[in-house]
Amino acid sequence: MNLVIGVVGDESLHKHWISEKYDLFLIYYGDNESNKQKYKNQANHYHELKGTKFNIVEKMYSEYKDIVDQYEYIFVPDDDIFMSPDDICKLFQTTKEYDLNLSQPAIIGYYSLPITLPWPYHTLRYTNFVEQMCPCFNIESFKKLSHTFNVSKSCWGIEILWNFNLGNPVDKIAIIDDVIAMHTRPIYCGDNYSNNKIENAYDDILKICKEYNLTNEKITYEYVYKEQDSCEKKQFIFPNTKKIIETCNRIRRLYPI
């Protein structure tokens, strides 16, 4: 069985992730009493904590380790990620099929890093980086990396430590182009930043690089291409950026929790 962990606020899109095919652990950082009860009813596991995303996950894991360690793969998307249960299942399936330690879906919408954008005709790309926006861990990697979750207050830069702590592998970390996640909110505009008085998260990246003598370089090692028949049957045509952003904004208006 697999687990989706959502650190969620009052505008979360997690309702669209709910499925009987995996479990959902919601950690609510807000104060709305109605949402507390509603979210609790929507989740297999529920907890309330304050802080930033992976700081919260680290605290939760220390308390619920026996529960979390029972799962095979763990997906930790931001609460403004729009994905269907089928896409989440495919993410788990592909991560397992290619025996990955760490993965993420490709990103459209409000993206922050070009390396995370989808590449047509690829199943996945082996990289040295996945973004903390929506990583998927096998359970051994989750346990091994959990000590990094609280290294920076903003959580920016901890991804650099993931690659380092996993031994800088060339075929165990990947961005999965065959699964697309839509990031529906502009970068750095989530309430987790304002709630925790984070003014310049990029400083945390620089601090981690300096402290651990690491670089912030994003590397793509190798590509796994789709079979020709699959490519011919599927159109890899994405709307232009303006249309994607319009769709993101529409989703946030039309699909409230």
mmCIF file of C-alpha atoms in Angstrom:
data_model
loop_
_atom_site.group_PDB
_atom_site.id
_atom_site.type_symbol
_atom_site.label_atom_id
_atom_site.label_comp_id
_atom_site.label_asym_id
_atom_site.label_seq_id
_atom_site.Cartn_x
_atom_site.Cartn_y
_atom_site.Cartn_z
ATOM 1 C CA MET A 1 0.000 0.000 0.000
ATOM 2 C CA ASN A 2 1.146 3.545 -0.765
ATOM 3 C CA LEU A 3 0.589 6.833 1.056
ATOM 4 C CA VAL A 4 -0.048 10.431 0.031
ATOM 5 C CA ILE A 5 0.911 12.972 2.698
ATOM 6 C CA GLY A 6 -0.731 16.374 2.334
ATOM 7 C CA VAL A 7 0.328 19.371 4.407
ATOM 8 C CA VAL A 8 -2.802 21.403 3.815
ATOM 9 C CA GLY A 9 -4.333 24.800 4.437
ATOM 10 C CA ASP A 10 -7.778 26.265 3.872
ATOM 11 C CA GLU A 11 -7.470 26.425 0.060
ATOM 12 C CA SER A 12 -6.126 22.920 -0.420
ATOM 13 C CA LEU A 13 -6.921 20.888 -3.550
ATOM 14 C CA HIS A 14 -6.407 17.554 -1.813
ATOM 15 C CA LYS A 15 -10.029 16.512 -2.320
ATOM 16 C CA HIS A 16 -9.120 15.616 -5.892
ATOM 17 C CA TRP A 17 -6.435 13.168 -4.733
ATOM 18 C CA ILE A 18 -8.783 10.994 -2.650
ATOM 19 C CA SER A 19 -8.866 7.348 -3.725
ATOM 20 C CA GLU A 20 -9.319 3.878 -2.281
ATOM 21 C CA LYS A 21 -6.176 2.781 -4.151
ATOM 22 C CA TYR A 22 -3.843 4.422 -1.619
ATOM 23 C CA ASP A 23 -4.099 6.064 1.796
ATOM 24 C CA LEU A 24 -4.182 9.775 2.562
ATOM 25 C CA PHE A 25 -2.540 11.403 5.598
ATOM 26 C CA LEU A 26 -3.628 15.038 6.009
ATOM 27 C CA ILE A 27 -1.748 17.433 8.272
ATOM 28 C CA TYR A 28 -3.716 20.648 8.688
ATOM 29 C CA TYR A 29 -1.899 23.862 9.615
ATOM 30 C CA GLY A 30 -4.929 26.171 9.657
ATOM 31 C CA ASP A 31 -7.388 27.249 12.329
ATOM 32 C CA ASN A 32 -10.789 26.806 10.671
ATOM 33 C CA GLU A 33 -12.850 24.502 12.885
ATOM 34 C CA SER A 34 -15.125 23.448 10.023
ATOM 35 C CA ASN A 35 -12.152 22.450 7.873
ATOM 36 C CA LYS A 36 -10.616 20.512 10.753
ATOM 37 C CA GLN A 37 -13.618 18.214 10.904
ATOM 38 C CA LYS A 38 -14.052 18.024 7.135
ATOM 39 C CA TYR A 39 -10.400 17.182 6.486
ATOM 40 C CA LYS A 40 -10.384 14.603 9.249
ATOM 41 C CA ASN A 41 -13.320 12.832 7.605
ATOM 42 C CA GLN A 42 -11.556 12.861 4.223
ATOM 43 C CA ALA A 43 -8.324 11.245 5.432
ATOM 44 C CA ASN A 44 -7.173 7.813 6.565
ATOM 45 C CA HIS A 45 -4.876 9.583 9.041
ATOM 46 C CA TYR A 46 -5.140 13.140 10.327
ATOM 47 C CA HIS A 47 -3.006 15.482 12.407
ATOM 48 C CA GLU A 48 -2.668 19.221 13.101
ATOM 49 C CA LEU A 49 0.658 21.059 13.168
ATOM 50 C CA LYS A 50 2.074 24.521 12.493
ATOM 51 C CA GLY A 51 5.183 25.271 10.452
ATOM 52 C CA THR A 52 6.400 24.868 6.900
ATOM 53 C CA LYS A 53 5.787 21.815 4.739
ATOM 54 C CA PHE A 54 8.681 19.447 5.388
ATOM 55 C CA ASN A 55 9.291 20.803 8.882
ATOM 56 C CA ILE A 56 5.726 19.645 9.558
ATOM 57 C CA VAL A 57 6.310 16.273 7.847
ATOM 58 C CA GLU A 58 9.406 15.677 9.997
ATOM 59 C CA LYS A 59 7.443 16.389 13.186
ATOM 60 C CA MET A 60 4.579 14.171 12.060
ATOM 61 C CA TYR A 61 6.931 11.334 11.152
ATOM 62 C CA SER A 62 8.586 11.376 14.569
ATOM 63 C CA GLU A 63 5.163 10.859 16.132
ATOM 64 C CA TYR A 64 3.609 8.475 13.577
ATOM 65 C CA LYS A 65 6.686 6.516 12.468
ATOM 66 C CA ASP A 66 5.063 3.136 13.092
ATOM 67 C CA ILE A 67 2.194 4.052 10.785
ATOM 68 C CA VAL A 68 4.226 5.661 7.999
ATOM 69 C CA ASP A 69 6.844 2.897 7.893
ATOM 70 C CA GLN A 70 4.180 0.380 6.858
ATOM 71 C CA TYR A 71 3.855 1.953 3.399
ATOM 72 C CA GLU A 72 5.938 1.160 0.318
ATOM 73 C CA TYR A 73 5.962 4.558 -1.429
ATOM 74 C CA ILE A 74 5.143 8.026 -0.113
ATOM 75 C CA PHE A 75 4.072 11.017 -2.225
ATOM 76 C CA VAL A 76 4.203 14.492 -0.639
ATOM 77 C CA PRO A 77 2.585 17.083 -2.957
ATOM 78 C CA ASP A 78 1.967 20.742 -2.153
ATOM 79 C CA ASP A 79 -1.681 21.441 -1.421
ATOM 80 C CA ASP A 80 -2.032 23.503 -4.630
ATOM 81 C CA ILE A 81 -1.102 20.564 -6.869
ATOM 82 C CA PHE A 82 -3.931 19.389 -9.120
ATOM 83 C CA MET A 83 -3.691 15.684 -9.997
ATOM 84 C CA SER A 84 -6.153 12.878 -10.485
ATOM 85 C CA PRO A 85 -5.986 9.631 -8.516
ATOM 86 C CA ASP A 86 -5.106 7.817 -11.755
ATOM 87 C CA ASP A 87 -2.096 10.089 -12.231
ATOM 88 C CA ILE A 88 -0.986 9.547 -8.640
ATOM 89 C CA CYS A 89 -1.310 5.781 -9.080
ATOM 90 C CA LYS A 90 0.750 5.994 -12.268
ATOM 91 C CA LEU A 91 3.420 7.947 -10.395
ATOM 92 C CA PHE A 92 3.626 5.205 -7.771
ATOM 93 C CA GLN A 93 3.609 2.499 -10.444
ATOM 94 C CA THR A 94 6.371 4.079 -12.548
ATOM 95 C CA THR A 95 8.511 4.793 -9.488
ATOM 96 C CA LYS A 96 8.278 1.139 -8.536
ATOM 97 C CA GLU A 97 8.709 -0.198 -12.089
ATOM 98 C CA TYR A 98 12.013 1.644 -12.505
ATOM 99 C CA ASP A 99 13.117 0.915 -8.934
ATOM 100 C CA LEU A 100 13.555 4.600 -8.121
ATOM 101 C CA ASN A 101 14.495 5.917 -4.701
ATOM 102 C CA LEU A 102 13.038 9.338 -5.427
ATOM 103 C CA SER A 103 10.846 10.761 -8.187
ATOM 104 C CA GLN A 104 8.377 13.458 -9.093
ATOM 105 C CA PRO A 105 5.816 14.129 -11.831
ATOM 106 C CA ALA A 106 6.635 16.713 -14.494
ATOM 107 C CA ILE A 107 5.129 20.138 -13.778
ATOM 108 C CA ILE A 108 2.928 22.448 -15.811
ATOM 109 C CA GLY A 109 1.281 25.646 -14.648
ATOM 110 C CA TYR A 110 3.190 27.871 -12.266
ATOM 111 C CA TYR A 111 6.561 26.113 -12.485
ATOM 112 C CA SER A 112 9.747 27.307 -10.805
ATOM 113 C CA LEU A 113 12.469 25.252 -12.499
ATOM 114 C CA PRO A 114 12.731 24.434 -16.235
ATOM 115 C CA ILE A 115 14.093 20.951 -15.517
ATOM 116 C CA THR A 116 10.698 19.970 -14.080
ATOM 117 C CA LEU A 117 8.753 20.812 -17.270
ATOM 118 C CA PRO A 118 7.521 17.778 -19.256
ATOM 119 C CA TRP A 119 9.605 16.490 -22.154
ATOM 120 C CA PRO A 120 7.605 15.007 -25.052
ATOM 121 C CA TYR A 121 8.239 11.376 -25.991
ATOM 122 C CA HIS A 122 9.994 10.585 -22.715
ATOM 123 C CA THR A 123 8.807 8.259 -19.988
ATOM 124 C CA LEU A 124 11.263 9.752 -17.507
ATOM 125 C CA ARG A 125 14.621 11.461 -17.092
ATOM 126 C CA TYR A 126 17.243 10.390 -14.575
ATOM 127 C CA THR A 127 18.417 13.490 -12.721
ATOM 128 C CA ASN A 128 20.211 14.601 -9.571
ATOM 129 C CA PHE A 129 17.203 16.613 -8.465
ATOM 130 C CA VAL A 130 13.520 16.470 -7.694
ATOM 131 C CA GLU A 131 11.718 19.478 -6.271
ATOM 132 C CA GLN A 132 10.243 19.553 -2.782
ATOM 133 C CA MET A 133 6.995 20.685 -4.427
ATOM 134 C CA CYS A 134 5.844 17.103 -5.049
ATOM 135 C CA PRO A 135 8.417 14.364 -4.384
ATOM 136 C CA CYS A 136 7.705 10.650 -4.236
ATOM 137 C CA PHE A 137 9.948 8.500 -2.008
ATOM 138 C CA ASN A 138 10.302 4.796 -1.550
ATOM 139 C CA ILE A 139 10.015 4.114 2.148
ATOM 140 C CA GLU A 140 13.709 3.420 2.690
ATOM 141 C CA SER A 141 14.645 6.769 1.131
ATOM 142 C CA PHE A 142 11.953 8.541 3.130
ATOM 143 C CA LYS A 143 13.398 7.143 6.355
ATOM 144 C CA LYS A 144 16.954 7.899 5.295
ATOM 145 C CA LEU A 145 16.157 11.488 4.282
ATOM 146 C CA SER A 146 13.737 12.417 7.059
ATOM 147 C CA HIS A 147 16.529 14.084 9.057
ATOM 148 C CA THR A 148 16.912 16.635 6.220
ATOM 149 C CA PHE A 149 13.272 17.757 6.339
ATOM 150 C CA ASN A 150 13.953 20.275 9.095
ATOM 151 C CA VAL A 151 17.292 21.639 7.860
ATOM 152 C CA SER A 152 15.841 24.901 6.528
ATOM 153 C CA LYS A 153 12.803 26.817 7.715
ATOM 154 C CA SER A 154 11.545 27.502 4.188
ATOM 155 C CA CYS A 155 12.381 23.914 3.090
ATOM 156 C CA TRP A 156 14.107 25.372 0.029
ATOM 157 C CA GLY A 157 17.406 23.632 -0.695
ATOM 158 C CA ILE A 158 16.712 20.376 1.127
ATOM 159 C CA GLU A 159 16.437 18.636 -2.275
ATOM 160 C CA ILE A 160 20.192 19.169 -2.716
ATOM 161 C CA LEU A 161 20.740 17.144 0.447
ATOM 162 C CA TRP A 162 18.497 14.354 -0.833
ATOM 163 C CA ASN A 163 20.743 13.600 -3.787
ATOM 164 C CA PHE A 164 23.829 13.879 -1.557
ATOM 165 C CA ASN A 165 22.472 11.601 1.176
ATOM 166 C CA LEU A 166 21.380 9.001 -1.381
ATOM 167 C CA GLY A 167 24.960 8.803 -2.656
ATOM 168 C CA ASN A 168 24.610 10.906 -5.832
ATOM 169 C CA PRO A 169 23.065 8.080 -7.892
ATOM 170 C CA VAL A 170 22.725 8.369 -11.681
ATOM 171 C CA ASP A 171 19.727 6.050 -12.111
ATOM 172 C CA LYS A 172 17.682 6.213 -8.884
ATOM 173 C CA ILE A 173 16.262 9.747 -8.991
ATOM 174 C CA ALA A 174 13.968 10.790 -11.830
ATOM 175 C CA ILE A 175 11.437 13.257 -13.169
ATOM 176 C CA ILE A 176 8.594 11.243 -14.673
ATOM 177 C CA ASP A 177 7.408 12.907 -17.874
ATOM 178 C CA ASP A 178 4.652 10.343 -18.337
ATOM 179 C CA VAL A 179 2.844 11.824 -15.308
ATOM 180 C CA ILE A 180 1.861 15.496 -15.267
ATOM 181 C CA ALA A 181 1.025 17.583 -12.194
ATOM 182 C CA MET A 182 -0.462 21.067 -12.488
ATOM 183 C CA HIS A 183 0.841 23.609 -10.009
ATOM 184 C CA THR A 184 -2.062 26.024 -9.674
ATOM 185 C CA ARG A 185 -0.652 28.849 -7.553
ATOM 186 C CA PRO A 186 2.188 31.295 -8.289
ATOM 187 C CA ILE A 187 5.535 30.390 -6.757
ATOM 188 C CA TYR A 188 6.179 31.840 -3.307
ATOM 189 C CA CYS A 189 2.533 32.908 -2.861
ATOM 190 C CA GLY A 190 1.324 30.147 -0.551
ATOM 191 C CA ASP A 191 0.179 31.064 2.938
ATOM 192 C CA ASN A 192 2.831 28.783 4.403
ATOM 193 C CA TYR A 193 5.398 31.474 3.576
ATOM 194 C CA SER A 194 3.471 34.396 5.020
ATOM 195 C CA ASN A 195 2.338 32.416 8.075
ATOM 196 C CA ASN A 196 5.944 31.599 8.923
ATOM 197 C CA LYS A 197 7.417 35.024 8.047
ATOM 198 C CA ILE A 198 9.725 33.721 5.313
ATOM 199 C CA GLU A 199 11.036 36.656 3.295
ATOM 200 C CA ASN A 200 13.844 35.215 1.170
ATOM 201 C CA ALA A 201 13.795 31.440 0.865
ATOM 202 C CA TYR A 202 16.628 31.450 -1.665
ATOM 203 C CA ASP A 203 19.020 32.314 1.166
ATOM 204 C CA ASP A 204 18.337 28.869 2.595
ATOM 205 C CA ILE A 205 19.605 27.269 -0.621
ATOM 206 C CA LEU A 206 22.810 29.279 -0.471
ATOM 207 C CA LYS A 207 23.289 28.405 3.198
ATOM 208 C CA ILE A 208 22.899 24.669 2.549
ATOM 209 C CA CYS A 209 25.302 24.773 -0.406
ATOM 210 C CA LYS A 210 27.910 26.569 1.699
ATOM 211 C CA GLU A 211 27.498 24.458 4.818
ATOM 212 C CA TYR A 212 27.676 21.115 2.996
ATOM 213 C CA ASN A 213 30.042 22.240 0.199
ATOM 214 C CA LEU A 214 27.490 21.343 -2.495
ATOM 215 C CA THR A 215 26.322 23.004 -5.695
ATOM 216 C CA ASN A 216 22.803 23.803 -6.849
ATOM 217 C CA GLU A 217 23.455 22.485 -10.365
ATOM 218 C CA LYS A 218 20.625 20.488 -11.923
ATOM 219 C CA ILE A 219 21.876 17.531 -13.976
ATOM 220 C CA THR A 220 20.017 15.224 -16.365
ATOM 221 C CA TYR A 221 21.933 11.963 -16.802
ATOM 222 C CA GLU A 222 19.891 9.849 -19.179
ATOM 223 C CA TYR A 223 16.468 9.603 -20.818
ATOM 224 C CA VAL A 224 14.002 6.737 -21.054
ATOM 225 C CA TYR A 225 12.096 7.154 -24.304
ATOM 226 C CA LYS A 226 8.579 6.002 -24.956
ATOM 227 C CA GLU A 227 7.990 3.180 -27.400
ATOM 228 C CA GLN A 228 7.308 4.402 -30.927
ATOM 229 C CA ASP A 229 3.782 2.994 -31.004
ATOM 230 C CA SER A 230 2.923 4.822 -27.806
ATOM 231 C CA CYS A 231 4.273 8.091 -29.184
ATOM 232 C CA GLU A 232 2.224 7.824 -32.350
ATOM 233 C CA LYS A 233 -0.996 7.266 -30.445
ATOM 234 C CA LYS A 234 -0.585 10.182 -28.064
ATOM 235 C CA GLN A 235 -0.344 13.863 -28.898
ATOM 236 C CA PHE A 236 2.228 15.732 -26.845
ATOM 237 C CA ILE A 237 0.795 19.174 -27.423
ATOM 238 C CA PHE A 238 0.418 21.378 -24.374
ATOM 239 C CA PRO A 239 -1.412 24.714 -24.420
ATOM 240 C CA ASN A 240 0.765 27.800 -24.333
ATOM 241 C CA THR A 241 1.765 29.292 -21.004
ATOM 242 C CA LYS A 242 -1.064 31.815 -20.969
ATOM 243 C CA LYS A 243 -3.662 29.093 -21.476
ATOM 244 C CA ILE A 244 -2.122 26.912 -18.758
ATOM 245 C CA ILE A 245 -2.196 29.782 -16.265
ATOM 246 C CA GLU A 246 -5.822 30.495 -17.173
ATOM 247 C CA THR A 247 -6.593 26.835 -16.474
ATOM 248 C CA CYS A 248 -4.806 26.989 -13.104
ATOM 249 C CA ASN A 249 -6.825 30.016 -12.076
ATOM 250 C CA ARG A 250 -10.043 28.380 -13.265
ATOM 251 C CA ILE A 251 -9.328 25.257 -11.232
ATOM 252 C CA ARG A 252 -8.851 27.301 -8.081
ATOM 253 C CA ARG A 253 -12.180 29.077 -8.695
ATOM 254 C CA LEU A 254 -14.283 26.101 -9.761
ATOM 255 C CA TYR A 255 -12.998 23.292 -7.557
ATOM 256 C CA PRO A 256 -12.968 24.474 -3.944
ATOM 257 C CA ILE A 257 -12.780 21.898 -1.196
#
